[in-house]
Tab-separated table of C-alpha atoms and ligand atoms in Angstrom:
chain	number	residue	atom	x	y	z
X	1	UNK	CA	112.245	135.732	103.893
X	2	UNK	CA	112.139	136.361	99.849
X	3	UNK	CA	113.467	133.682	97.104
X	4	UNK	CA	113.251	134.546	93.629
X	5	UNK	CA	113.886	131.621	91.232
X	6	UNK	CA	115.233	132.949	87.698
X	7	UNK	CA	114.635	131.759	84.428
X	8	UNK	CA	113.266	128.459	84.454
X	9	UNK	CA	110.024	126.579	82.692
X	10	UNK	CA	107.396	127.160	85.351
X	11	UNK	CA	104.601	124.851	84.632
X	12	UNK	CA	101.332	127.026	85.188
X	13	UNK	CA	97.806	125.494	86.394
X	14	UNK	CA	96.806	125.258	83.169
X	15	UNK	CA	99.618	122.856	81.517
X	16	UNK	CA	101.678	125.416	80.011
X	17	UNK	CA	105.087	126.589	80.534
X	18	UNK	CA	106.036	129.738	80.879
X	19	UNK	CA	109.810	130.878	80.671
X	20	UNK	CA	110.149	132.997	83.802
X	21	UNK	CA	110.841	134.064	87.376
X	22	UNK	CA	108.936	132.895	90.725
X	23	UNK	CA	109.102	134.991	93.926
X	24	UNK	CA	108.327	133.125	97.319
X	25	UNK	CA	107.533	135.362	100.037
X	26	UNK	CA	107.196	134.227	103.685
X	27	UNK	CA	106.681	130.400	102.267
X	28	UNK	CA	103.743	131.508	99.690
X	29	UNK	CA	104.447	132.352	96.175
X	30	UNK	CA	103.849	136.169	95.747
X	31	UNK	CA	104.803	136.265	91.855
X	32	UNK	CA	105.154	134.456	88.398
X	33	UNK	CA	106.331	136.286	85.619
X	34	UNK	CA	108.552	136.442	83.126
X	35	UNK	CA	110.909	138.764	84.880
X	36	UNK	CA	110.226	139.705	88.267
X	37	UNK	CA	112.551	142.579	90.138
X	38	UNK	CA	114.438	141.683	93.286
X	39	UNK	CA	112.445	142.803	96.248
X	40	UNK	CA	114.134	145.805	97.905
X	41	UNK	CA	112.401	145.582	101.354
X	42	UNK	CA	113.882	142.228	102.745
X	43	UNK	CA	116.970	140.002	101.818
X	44	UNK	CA	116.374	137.359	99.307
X	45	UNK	CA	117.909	134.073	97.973
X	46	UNK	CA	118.491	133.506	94.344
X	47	UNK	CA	118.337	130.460	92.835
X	48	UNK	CA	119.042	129.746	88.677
X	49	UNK	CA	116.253	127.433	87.392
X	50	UNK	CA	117.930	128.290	83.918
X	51	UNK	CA	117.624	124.656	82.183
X	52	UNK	CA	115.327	123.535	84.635
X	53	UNK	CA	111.396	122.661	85.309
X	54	UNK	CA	109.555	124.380	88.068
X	55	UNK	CA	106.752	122.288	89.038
X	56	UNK	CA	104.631	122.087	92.274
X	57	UNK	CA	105.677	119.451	94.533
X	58	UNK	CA	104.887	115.853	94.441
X	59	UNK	CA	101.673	115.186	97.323
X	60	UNK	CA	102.967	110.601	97.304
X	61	UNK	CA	99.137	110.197	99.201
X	62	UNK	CA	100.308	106.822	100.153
X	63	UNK	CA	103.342	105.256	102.174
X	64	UNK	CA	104.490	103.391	104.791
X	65	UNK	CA	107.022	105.189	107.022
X	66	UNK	CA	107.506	102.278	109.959
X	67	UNK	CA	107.797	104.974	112.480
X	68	UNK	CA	106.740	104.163	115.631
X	69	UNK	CA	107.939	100.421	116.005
X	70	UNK	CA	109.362	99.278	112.687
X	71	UNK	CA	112.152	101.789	112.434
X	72	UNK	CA	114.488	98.916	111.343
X	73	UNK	CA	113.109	99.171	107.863
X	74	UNK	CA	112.551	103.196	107.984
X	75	UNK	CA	111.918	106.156	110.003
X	76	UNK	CA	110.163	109.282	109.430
X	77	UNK	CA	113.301	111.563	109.016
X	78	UNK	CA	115.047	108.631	106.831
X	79	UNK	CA	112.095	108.447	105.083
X	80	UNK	CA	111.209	112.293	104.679
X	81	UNK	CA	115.161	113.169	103.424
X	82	UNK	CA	114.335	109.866	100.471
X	83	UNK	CA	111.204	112.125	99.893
X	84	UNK	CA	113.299	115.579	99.619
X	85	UNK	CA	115.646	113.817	96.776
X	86	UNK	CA	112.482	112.171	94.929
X	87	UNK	CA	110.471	116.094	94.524
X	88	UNK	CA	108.255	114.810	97.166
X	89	UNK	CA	107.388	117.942	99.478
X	90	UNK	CA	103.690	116.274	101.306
X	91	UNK	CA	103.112	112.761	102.119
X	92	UNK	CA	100.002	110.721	103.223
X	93	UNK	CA	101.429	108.178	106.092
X	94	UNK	CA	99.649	104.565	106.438
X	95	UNK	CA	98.652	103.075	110.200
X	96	UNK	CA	100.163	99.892	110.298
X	97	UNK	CA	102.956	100.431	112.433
X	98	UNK	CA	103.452	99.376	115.951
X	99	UNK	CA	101.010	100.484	117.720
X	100	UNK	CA	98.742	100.769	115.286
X	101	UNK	CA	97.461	104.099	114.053
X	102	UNK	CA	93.966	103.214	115.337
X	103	UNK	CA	93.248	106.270	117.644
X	104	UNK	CA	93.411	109.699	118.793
X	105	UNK	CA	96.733	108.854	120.778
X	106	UNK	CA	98.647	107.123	118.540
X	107	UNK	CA	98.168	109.766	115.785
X	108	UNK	CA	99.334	112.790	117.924
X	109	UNK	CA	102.110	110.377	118.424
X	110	UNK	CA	103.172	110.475	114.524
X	111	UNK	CA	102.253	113.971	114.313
X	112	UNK	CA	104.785	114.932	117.205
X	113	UNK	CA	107.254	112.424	115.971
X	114	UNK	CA	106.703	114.241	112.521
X	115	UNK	CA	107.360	117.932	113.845
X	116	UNK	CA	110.704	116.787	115.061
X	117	UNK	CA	111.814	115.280	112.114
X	118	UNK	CA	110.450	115.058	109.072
X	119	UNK	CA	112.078	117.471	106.205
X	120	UNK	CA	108.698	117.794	104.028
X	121	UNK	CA	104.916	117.772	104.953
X	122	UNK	CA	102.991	114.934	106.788
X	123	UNK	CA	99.697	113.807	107.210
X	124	UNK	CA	98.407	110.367	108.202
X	125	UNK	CA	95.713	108.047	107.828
X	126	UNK	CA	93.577	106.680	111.019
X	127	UNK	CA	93.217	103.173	110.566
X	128	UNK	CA	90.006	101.041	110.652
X	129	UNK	CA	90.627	98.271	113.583
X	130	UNK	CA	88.536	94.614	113.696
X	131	UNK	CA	88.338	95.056	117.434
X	132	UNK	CA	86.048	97.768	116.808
X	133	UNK	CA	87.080	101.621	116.776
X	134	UNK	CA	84.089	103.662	115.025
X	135	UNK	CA	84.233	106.436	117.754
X	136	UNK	CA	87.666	107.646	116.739
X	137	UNK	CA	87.138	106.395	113.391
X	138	UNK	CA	84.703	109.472	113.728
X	139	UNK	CA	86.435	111.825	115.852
X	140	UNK	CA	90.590	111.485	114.793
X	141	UNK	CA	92.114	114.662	113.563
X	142	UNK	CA	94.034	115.649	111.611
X	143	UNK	CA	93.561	112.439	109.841
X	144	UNK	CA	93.362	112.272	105.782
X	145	UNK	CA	91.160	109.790	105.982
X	146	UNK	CA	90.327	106.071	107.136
X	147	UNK	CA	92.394	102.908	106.190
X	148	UNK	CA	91.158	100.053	105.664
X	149	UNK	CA	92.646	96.813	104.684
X	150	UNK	CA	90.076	94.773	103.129
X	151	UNK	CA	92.519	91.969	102.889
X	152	UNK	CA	96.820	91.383	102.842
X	153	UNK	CA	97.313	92.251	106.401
X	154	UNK	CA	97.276	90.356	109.746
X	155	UNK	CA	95.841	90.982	113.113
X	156	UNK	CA	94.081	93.984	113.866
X	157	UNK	CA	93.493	96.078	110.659
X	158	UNK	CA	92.318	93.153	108.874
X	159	UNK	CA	88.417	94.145	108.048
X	160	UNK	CA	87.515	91.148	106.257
X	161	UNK	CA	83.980	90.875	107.027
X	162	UNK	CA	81.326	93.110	104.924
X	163	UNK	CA	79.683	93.804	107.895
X	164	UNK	CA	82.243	95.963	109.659
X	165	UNK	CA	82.943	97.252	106.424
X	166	UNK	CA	79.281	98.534	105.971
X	167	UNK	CA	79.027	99.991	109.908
X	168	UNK	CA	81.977	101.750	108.661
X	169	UNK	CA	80.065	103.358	105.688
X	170	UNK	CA	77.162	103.814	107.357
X	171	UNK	CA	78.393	105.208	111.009
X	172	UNK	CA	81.318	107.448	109.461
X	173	UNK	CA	81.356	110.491	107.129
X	174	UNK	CA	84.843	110.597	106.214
X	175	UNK	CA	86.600	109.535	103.196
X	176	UNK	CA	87.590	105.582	103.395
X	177	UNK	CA	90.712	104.128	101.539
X	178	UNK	CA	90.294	100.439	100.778
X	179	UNK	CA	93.555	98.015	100.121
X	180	UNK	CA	90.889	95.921	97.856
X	181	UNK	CA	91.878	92.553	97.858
X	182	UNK	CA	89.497	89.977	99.383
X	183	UNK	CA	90.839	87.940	102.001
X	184	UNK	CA	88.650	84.605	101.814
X	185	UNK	CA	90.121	84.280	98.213
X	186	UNK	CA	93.861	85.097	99.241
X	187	UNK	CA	92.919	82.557	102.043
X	188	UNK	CA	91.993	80.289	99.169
X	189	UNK	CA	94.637	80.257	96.802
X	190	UNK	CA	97.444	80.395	99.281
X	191	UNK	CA	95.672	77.246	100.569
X	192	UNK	CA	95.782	76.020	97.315
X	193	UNK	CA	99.071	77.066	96.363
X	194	UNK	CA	101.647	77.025	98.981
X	195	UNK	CA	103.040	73.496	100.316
X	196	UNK	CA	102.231	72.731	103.499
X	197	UNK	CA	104.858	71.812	104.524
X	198	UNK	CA	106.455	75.758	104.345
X	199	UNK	CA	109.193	75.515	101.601
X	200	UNK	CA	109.296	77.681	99.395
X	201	UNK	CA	107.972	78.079	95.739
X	202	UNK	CA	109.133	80.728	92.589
X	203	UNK	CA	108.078	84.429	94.432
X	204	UNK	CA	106.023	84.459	90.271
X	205	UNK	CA	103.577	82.516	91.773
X	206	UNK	CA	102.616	85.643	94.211
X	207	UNK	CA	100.660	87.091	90.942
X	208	UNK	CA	99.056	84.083	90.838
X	209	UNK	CA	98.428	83.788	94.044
X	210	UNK	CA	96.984	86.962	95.217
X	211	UNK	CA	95.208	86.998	91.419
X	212	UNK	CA	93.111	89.433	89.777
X	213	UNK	CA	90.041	88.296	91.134
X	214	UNK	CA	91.101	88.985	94.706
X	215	UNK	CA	91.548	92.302	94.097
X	216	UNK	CA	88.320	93.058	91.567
X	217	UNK	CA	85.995	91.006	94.274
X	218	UNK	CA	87.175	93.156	97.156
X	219	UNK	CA	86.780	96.367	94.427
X	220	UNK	CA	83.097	95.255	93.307
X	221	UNK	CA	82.519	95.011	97.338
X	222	UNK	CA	84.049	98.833	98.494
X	223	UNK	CA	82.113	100.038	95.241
X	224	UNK	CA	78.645	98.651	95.816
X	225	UNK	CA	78.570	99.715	99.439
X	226	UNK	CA	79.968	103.370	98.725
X	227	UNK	CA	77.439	104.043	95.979
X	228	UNK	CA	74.536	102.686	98.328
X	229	UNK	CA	75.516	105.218	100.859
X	230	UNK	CA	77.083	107.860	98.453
X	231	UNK	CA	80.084	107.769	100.715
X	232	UNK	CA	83.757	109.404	99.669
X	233	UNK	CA	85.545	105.913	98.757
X	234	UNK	CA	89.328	105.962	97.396
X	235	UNK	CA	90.545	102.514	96.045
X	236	UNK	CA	94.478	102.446	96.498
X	237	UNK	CA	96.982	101.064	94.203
X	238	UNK	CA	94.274	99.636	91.973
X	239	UNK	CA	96.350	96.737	89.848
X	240	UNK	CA	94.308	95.139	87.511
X	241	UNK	CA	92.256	95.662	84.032
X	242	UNK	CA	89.219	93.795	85.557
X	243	UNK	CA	88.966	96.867	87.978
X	244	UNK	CA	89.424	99.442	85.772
X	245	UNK	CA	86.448	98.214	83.420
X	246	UNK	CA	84.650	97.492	86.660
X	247	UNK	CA	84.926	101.251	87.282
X	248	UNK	CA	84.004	102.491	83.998
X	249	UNK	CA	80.378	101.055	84.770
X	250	UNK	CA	80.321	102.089	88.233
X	251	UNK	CA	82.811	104.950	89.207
X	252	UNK	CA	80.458	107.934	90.922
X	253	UNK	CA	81.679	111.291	91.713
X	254	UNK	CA	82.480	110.166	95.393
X	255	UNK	CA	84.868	107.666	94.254
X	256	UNK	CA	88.767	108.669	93.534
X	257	UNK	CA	91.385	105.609	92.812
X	258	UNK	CA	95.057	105.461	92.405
X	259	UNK	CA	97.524	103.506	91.029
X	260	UNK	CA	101.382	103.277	91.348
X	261	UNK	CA	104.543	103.579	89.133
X	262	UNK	CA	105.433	99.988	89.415
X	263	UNK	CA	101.885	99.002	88.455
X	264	UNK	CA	102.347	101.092	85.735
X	265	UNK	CA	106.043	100.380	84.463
X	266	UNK	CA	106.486	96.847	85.780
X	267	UNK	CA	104.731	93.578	84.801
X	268	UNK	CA	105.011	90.200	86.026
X	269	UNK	CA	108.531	89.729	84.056
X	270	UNK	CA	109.932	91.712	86.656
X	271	UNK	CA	110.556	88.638	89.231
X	272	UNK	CA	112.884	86.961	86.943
X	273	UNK	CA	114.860	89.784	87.122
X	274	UNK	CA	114.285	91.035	90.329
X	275	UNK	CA	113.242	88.241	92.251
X	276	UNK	CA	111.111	89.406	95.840
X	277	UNK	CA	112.011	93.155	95.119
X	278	UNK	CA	109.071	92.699	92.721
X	279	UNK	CA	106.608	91.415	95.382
X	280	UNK	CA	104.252	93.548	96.689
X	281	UNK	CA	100.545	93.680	97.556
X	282	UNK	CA	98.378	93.623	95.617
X	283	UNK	CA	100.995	92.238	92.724
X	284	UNK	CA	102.538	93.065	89.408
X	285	UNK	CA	100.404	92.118	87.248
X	286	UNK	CA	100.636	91.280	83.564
X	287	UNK	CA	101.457	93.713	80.547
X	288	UNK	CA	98.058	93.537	79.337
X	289	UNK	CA	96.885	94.853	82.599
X	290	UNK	CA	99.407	97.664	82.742
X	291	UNK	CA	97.936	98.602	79.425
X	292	UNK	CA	94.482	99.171	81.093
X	293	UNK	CA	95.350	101.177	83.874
X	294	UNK	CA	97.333	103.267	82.037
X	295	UNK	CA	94.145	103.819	79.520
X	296	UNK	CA	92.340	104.234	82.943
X	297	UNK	CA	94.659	106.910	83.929
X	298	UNK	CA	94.262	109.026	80.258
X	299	UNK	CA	90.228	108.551	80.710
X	300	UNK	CA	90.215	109.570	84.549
X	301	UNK	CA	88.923	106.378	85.552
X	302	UNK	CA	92.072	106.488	87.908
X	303	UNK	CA	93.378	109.856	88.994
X	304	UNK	CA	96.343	109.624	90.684
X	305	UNK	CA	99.289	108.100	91.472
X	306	UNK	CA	100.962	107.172	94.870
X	307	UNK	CA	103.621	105.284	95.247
X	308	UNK	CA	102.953	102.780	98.407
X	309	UNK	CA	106.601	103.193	99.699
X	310	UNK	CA	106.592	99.820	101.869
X	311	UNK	CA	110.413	99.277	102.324
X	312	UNK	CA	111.816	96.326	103.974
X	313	UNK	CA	115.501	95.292	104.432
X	314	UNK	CA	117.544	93.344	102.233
X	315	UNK	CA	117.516	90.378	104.425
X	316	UNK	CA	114.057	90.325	104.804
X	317	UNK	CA	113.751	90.503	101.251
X	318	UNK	CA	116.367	87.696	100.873
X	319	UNK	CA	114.379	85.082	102.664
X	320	UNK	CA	112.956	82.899	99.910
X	321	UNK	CA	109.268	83.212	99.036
X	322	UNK	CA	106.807	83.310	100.519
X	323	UNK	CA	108.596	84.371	103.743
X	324	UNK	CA	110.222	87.276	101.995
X	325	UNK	CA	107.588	90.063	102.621
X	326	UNK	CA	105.483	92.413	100.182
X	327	UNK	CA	106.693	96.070	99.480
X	328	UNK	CA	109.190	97.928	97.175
X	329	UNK	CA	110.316	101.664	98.408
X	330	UNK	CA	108.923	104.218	95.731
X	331	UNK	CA	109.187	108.341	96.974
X	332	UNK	CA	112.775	108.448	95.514
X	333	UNK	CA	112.459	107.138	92.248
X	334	UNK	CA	108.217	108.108	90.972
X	335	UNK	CA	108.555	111.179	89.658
X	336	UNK	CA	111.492	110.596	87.451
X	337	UNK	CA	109.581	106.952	86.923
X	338	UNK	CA	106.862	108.807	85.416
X	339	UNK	CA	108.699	111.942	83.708
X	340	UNK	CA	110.764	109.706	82.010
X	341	UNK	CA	107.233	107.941	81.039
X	342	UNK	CA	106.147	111.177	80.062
X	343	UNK	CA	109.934	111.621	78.260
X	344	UNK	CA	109.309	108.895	75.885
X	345	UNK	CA	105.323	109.462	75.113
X	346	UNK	CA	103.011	107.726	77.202
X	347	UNK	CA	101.831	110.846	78.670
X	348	UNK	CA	102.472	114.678	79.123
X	349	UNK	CA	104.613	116.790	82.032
X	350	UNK	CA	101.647	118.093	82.838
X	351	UNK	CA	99.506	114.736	83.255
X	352	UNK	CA	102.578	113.731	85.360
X	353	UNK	CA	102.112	116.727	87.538
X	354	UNK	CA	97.946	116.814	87.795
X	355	UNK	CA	98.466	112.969	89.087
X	356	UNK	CA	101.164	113.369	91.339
X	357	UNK	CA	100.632	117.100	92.917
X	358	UNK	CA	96.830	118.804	91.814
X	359	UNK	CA	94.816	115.804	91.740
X	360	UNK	CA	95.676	114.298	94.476
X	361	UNK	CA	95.311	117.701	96.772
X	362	UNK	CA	91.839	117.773	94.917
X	363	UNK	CA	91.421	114.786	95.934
X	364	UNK	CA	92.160	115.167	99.847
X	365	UNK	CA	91.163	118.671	100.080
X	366	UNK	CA	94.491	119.578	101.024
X	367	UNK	CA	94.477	123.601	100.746
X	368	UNK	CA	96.601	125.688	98.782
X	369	UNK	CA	98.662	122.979	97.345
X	370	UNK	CA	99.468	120.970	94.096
X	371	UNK	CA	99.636	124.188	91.660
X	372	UNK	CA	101.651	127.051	91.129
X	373	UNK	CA	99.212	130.046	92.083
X	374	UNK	CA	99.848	132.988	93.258
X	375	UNK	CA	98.983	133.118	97.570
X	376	UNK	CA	99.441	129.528	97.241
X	377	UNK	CA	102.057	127.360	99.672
X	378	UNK	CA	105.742	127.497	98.173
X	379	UNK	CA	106.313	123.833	98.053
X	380	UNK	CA	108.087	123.948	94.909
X	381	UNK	CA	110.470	121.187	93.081
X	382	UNK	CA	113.044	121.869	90.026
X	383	UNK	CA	113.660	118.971	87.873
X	384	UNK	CA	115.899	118.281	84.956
X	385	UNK	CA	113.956	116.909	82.534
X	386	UNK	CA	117.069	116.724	79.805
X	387	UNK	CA	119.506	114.545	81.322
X	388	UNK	CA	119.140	110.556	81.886
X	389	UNK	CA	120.645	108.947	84.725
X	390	UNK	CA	120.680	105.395	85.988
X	391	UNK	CA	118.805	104.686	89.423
X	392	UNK	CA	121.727	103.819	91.517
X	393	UNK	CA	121.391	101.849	94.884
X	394	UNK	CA	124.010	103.491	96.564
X	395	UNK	CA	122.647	106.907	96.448
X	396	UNK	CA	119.324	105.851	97.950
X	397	UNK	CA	118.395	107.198	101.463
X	398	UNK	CA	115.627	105.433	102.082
X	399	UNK	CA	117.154	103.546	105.015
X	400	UNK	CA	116.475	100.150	103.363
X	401	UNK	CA	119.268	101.319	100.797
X	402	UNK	CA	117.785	99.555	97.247
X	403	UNK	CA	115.147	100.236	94.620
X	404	UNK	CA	112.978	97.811	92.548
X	405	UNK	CA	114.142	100.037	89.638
X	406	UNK	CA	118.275	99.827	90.223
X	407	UNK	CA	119.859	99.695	86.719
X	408	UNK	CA	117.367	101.304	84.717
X	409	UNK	CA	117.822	104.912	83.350
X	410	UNK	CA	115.693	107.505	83.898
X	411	UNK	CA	115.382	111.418	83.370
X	412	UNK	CA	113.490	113.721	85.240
X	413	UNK	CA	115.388	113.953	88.526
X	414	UNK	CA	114.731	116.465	90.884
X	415	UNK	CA	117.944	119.358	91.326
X	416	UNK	CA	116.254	121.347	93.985
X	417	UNK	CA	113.038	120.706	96.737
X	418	UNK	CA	111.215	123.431	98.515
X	419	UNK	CA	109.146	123.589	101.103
X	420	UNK	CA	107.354	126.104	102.268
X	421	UNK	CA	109.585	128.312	100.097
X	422	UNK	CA	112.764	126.877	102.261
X	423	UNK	CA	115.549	124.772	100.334
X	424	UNK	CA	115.214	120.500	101.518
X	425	UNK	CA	116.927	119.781	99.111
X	426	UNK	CA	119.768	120.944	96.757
X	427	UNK	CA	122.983	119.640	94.833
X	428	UNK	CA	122.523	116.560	95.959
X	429	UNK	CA	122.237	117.074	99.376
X	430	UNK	CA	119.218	117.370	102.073
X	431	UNK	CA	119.155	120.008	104.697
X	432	UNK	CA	118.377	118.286	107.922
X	433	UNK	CA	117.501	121.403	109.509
X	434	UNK	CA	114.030	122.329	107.551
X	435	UNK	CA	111.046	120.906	109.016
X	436	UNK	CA	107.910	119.964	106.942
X	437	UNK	CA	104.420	121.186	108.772
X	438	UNK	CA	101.396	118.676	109.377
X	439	UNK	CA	98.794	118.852	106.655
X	440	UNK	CA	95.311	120.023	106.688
X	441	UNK	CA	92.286	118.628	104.738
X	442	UNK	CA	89.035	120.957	104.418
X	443	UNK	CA	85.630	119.336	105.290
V	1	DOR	O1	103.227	95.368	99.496
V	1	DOR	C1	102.740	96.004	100.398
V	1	DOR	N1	103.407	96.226	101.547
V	1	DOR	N2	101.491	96.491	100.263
V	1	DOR	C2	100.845	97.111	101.290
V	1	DOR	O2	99.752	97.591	101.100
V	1	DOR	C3	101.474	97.154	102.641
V	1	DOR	C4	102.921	97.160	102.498
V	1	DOR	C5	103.731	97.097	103.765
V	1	DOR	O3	103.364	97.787	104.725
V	1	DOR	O4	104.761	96.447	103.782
């Protein structure tokens, strides 16, 4: 099967655009110039990119689907058809759902539960368990990587003790995510903070609670012990400006960190207009530190962007704080977040694409994704970056049905998701019948 798309501004490796056509051939893109003949030897679909960017598909290398267990909140076709409309064509899927993602099993679980469903590309993450589970820590595939919750979660993927972190460094060769905050502090200040007595206080105080120190002590920790073993380390949505200059002094070339849009494009002002759809973990934070990790982000002390895509319902999110839980939904609305970033000067189209598609492939050693190259996978996304339009609740279809960033305006909406050169999504509408394929990461 041949599509040829026509005339639109294909954004090459090297941050250019050229004004052209781009031929997809059995799922890989076969040609990019600026006019390319229909073939003669098969039938082919046409699609007009006239007005229209052709970029490489966003790779979001962190969310939370809910799927198995949680499916309430989300579920991985839900979920993957929200990723379709946002230009997401690859995701990177977290273990804490029920059971855990903590072994061999329970992945080929997701993975089969994936096949069935899911619209765009999956891969998962193998998560680090307190009970103990360094043998399939070792041995899980095909996992992206280990998880590991340094602090903010309860139960079983809670590694809170330097210890278990350090077996893990030491026993397992594999790249290791951190959620850096540092659980005796959160401990601490919620101690500190809360009443006792369980009523609830302004959902503000959750940046104060769950402060910048929590998050730069767990940082400092996951640092020191991957540069003592030289071990692949990725800090996830890194929040505050004491981390970035942290990393300045002590980033190696085996350490990657992200952040996310709302870290970015949100501050602590956001709960007094948003209320608990502005908690998350770790927390807005306050313009000052947005600042930094957007400087972090221009120097490549961060290099790339995921959005954490933790939805919860709106009743859940209704209970007062700090019963309401921690998590905003994010694949729908981070690319335009960040084009329309790019729209009004804090960065380029091009920086938006190497942090949210090349990068973060780099990063995973996903093959043959994250650029427009010829032989390389056709996961493709064209996005109108002319028009503004507001972020509108009731077109979500993330099944939790709202977004932290209802109201606002933004350009840079995707028209049209491919992948593996087959239409997801087009005029405003998902296919239900394409199916993503599981992800592969290269030693
Ligand atoms: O706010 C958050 N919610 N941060 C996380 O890291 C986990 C997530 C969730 O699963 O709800």
């Amino acid at each position: 099967m041949a599509l040829l798309i026509r005339q639109s501004d294909i954004l090459l490796p090297d941050g250019d655009l050229l004004r052209g056509d781009l031929l997809v051939i059995d799922g890989k893109i076969a040609a990019i110039a600026p006019h390319i003949d229909l073939p003669q030897d098969q039938p082919c679909t046409v699609i007009s990119g006239t007005g229209l960017i052709l970029m490489p598909g966003v790779i979001d290398p962190q969310v939370h689907f809910r799927e198995p267990g949680l499916e309430y909140k989300e579920d991985l076709m839900t979920a993957s058809h929200a990723c379709a409309r946002g230009g997401v064509t690859s995701f990177l899927e977290m273990p804490n759902t029920r059971p855990l993602t903590t072994n061999q099993a329970a992945l080929d679980d997701k993975l089969q539960r994936a096949a069935s469903k899911c619209v765009v590309n999956y891969g998962f993450f193998i998560g680090a368990s307190a009970q103990g589970n360094i043998p399939e820590l070792q041995t899980a595939t095909p996992a992206c990587g280990i998880k590991v919750f340094m602090g903010s979660m309860h139960g079983d993927l809670l590694i809170d003790q330097a210890t278990i972190l350090e077996e893990i460094f030491a026993k397992v060769p594999r790249l290791v995510a951190v959620h850096a905050e540092d659980q005796a502090r959160l401990n601490q200040r919620r101690q500190q903070f809360l009443p006792a007595d369980g009523s609830p206080i302004d959902v503000a105080m959750h940046s104060q609670i769950q402060d910048n120190q929590a998050a730069l002590l767990a940082t400092e920790l996951a640092v020191t012990l991957a540069n003592k073993y030289q071990h692949r380390l990725h800090i996830l949505h890194l929040s505050t400006k004491e981390e970035v200059a942290y990393l300045r002094l002590h980033k190696q070339p085996w350490i990657t960190a992200e952040v996310t849009p709302q870290h970015l494009l949100l501050d602590t002002s956001a709960y007094a207009r948003i209320g608990t759809k502005a908690q998350m973990n770790p927390p807005l934070r306050s313009p000052e530190d947005c600042a930094a990790l957007w400087q972090g982000l221009h120097d490549g002390i961060l290099d790339f962007i995921a959005t954490d895509h933790a939805p919860h319902t709106l009743e859940e999110k209704a209970q007062p704080y700090p019963k309401s839980p921690s998590g905003m939904p994010g694949v729908e609305t981070s690319l335009a977040a960040m084009l329309t970033a790019a729209a009004q000067g804090k960065c380029t189209l091009a920086q938006v694409s190497r942090w949210m598609s090349g990068n973060v492939a780099r990063a995973y050693k996903i093959p043959n994704k994250g650029e427009l190259r010829i032989g390389w996978d056709a996961d493709l996304i064209l996005v109108d970056y002319e028009n503004y339009r507001p972020v509108l609740g009731t077109e979500v279809l993330s099944k939790c049905g709202w977004n932290s960033f209802e109201g606002e305006s933004f350009t840079g909406w995707t028209q049209v998701t491919i992948v593996g050169g087959t239409v997801a999504y087009a005029n405003g509408k998902v296919n239900p019948e394409v199916r993503g394929k599981a992800l592969t990461f290269d030693a």
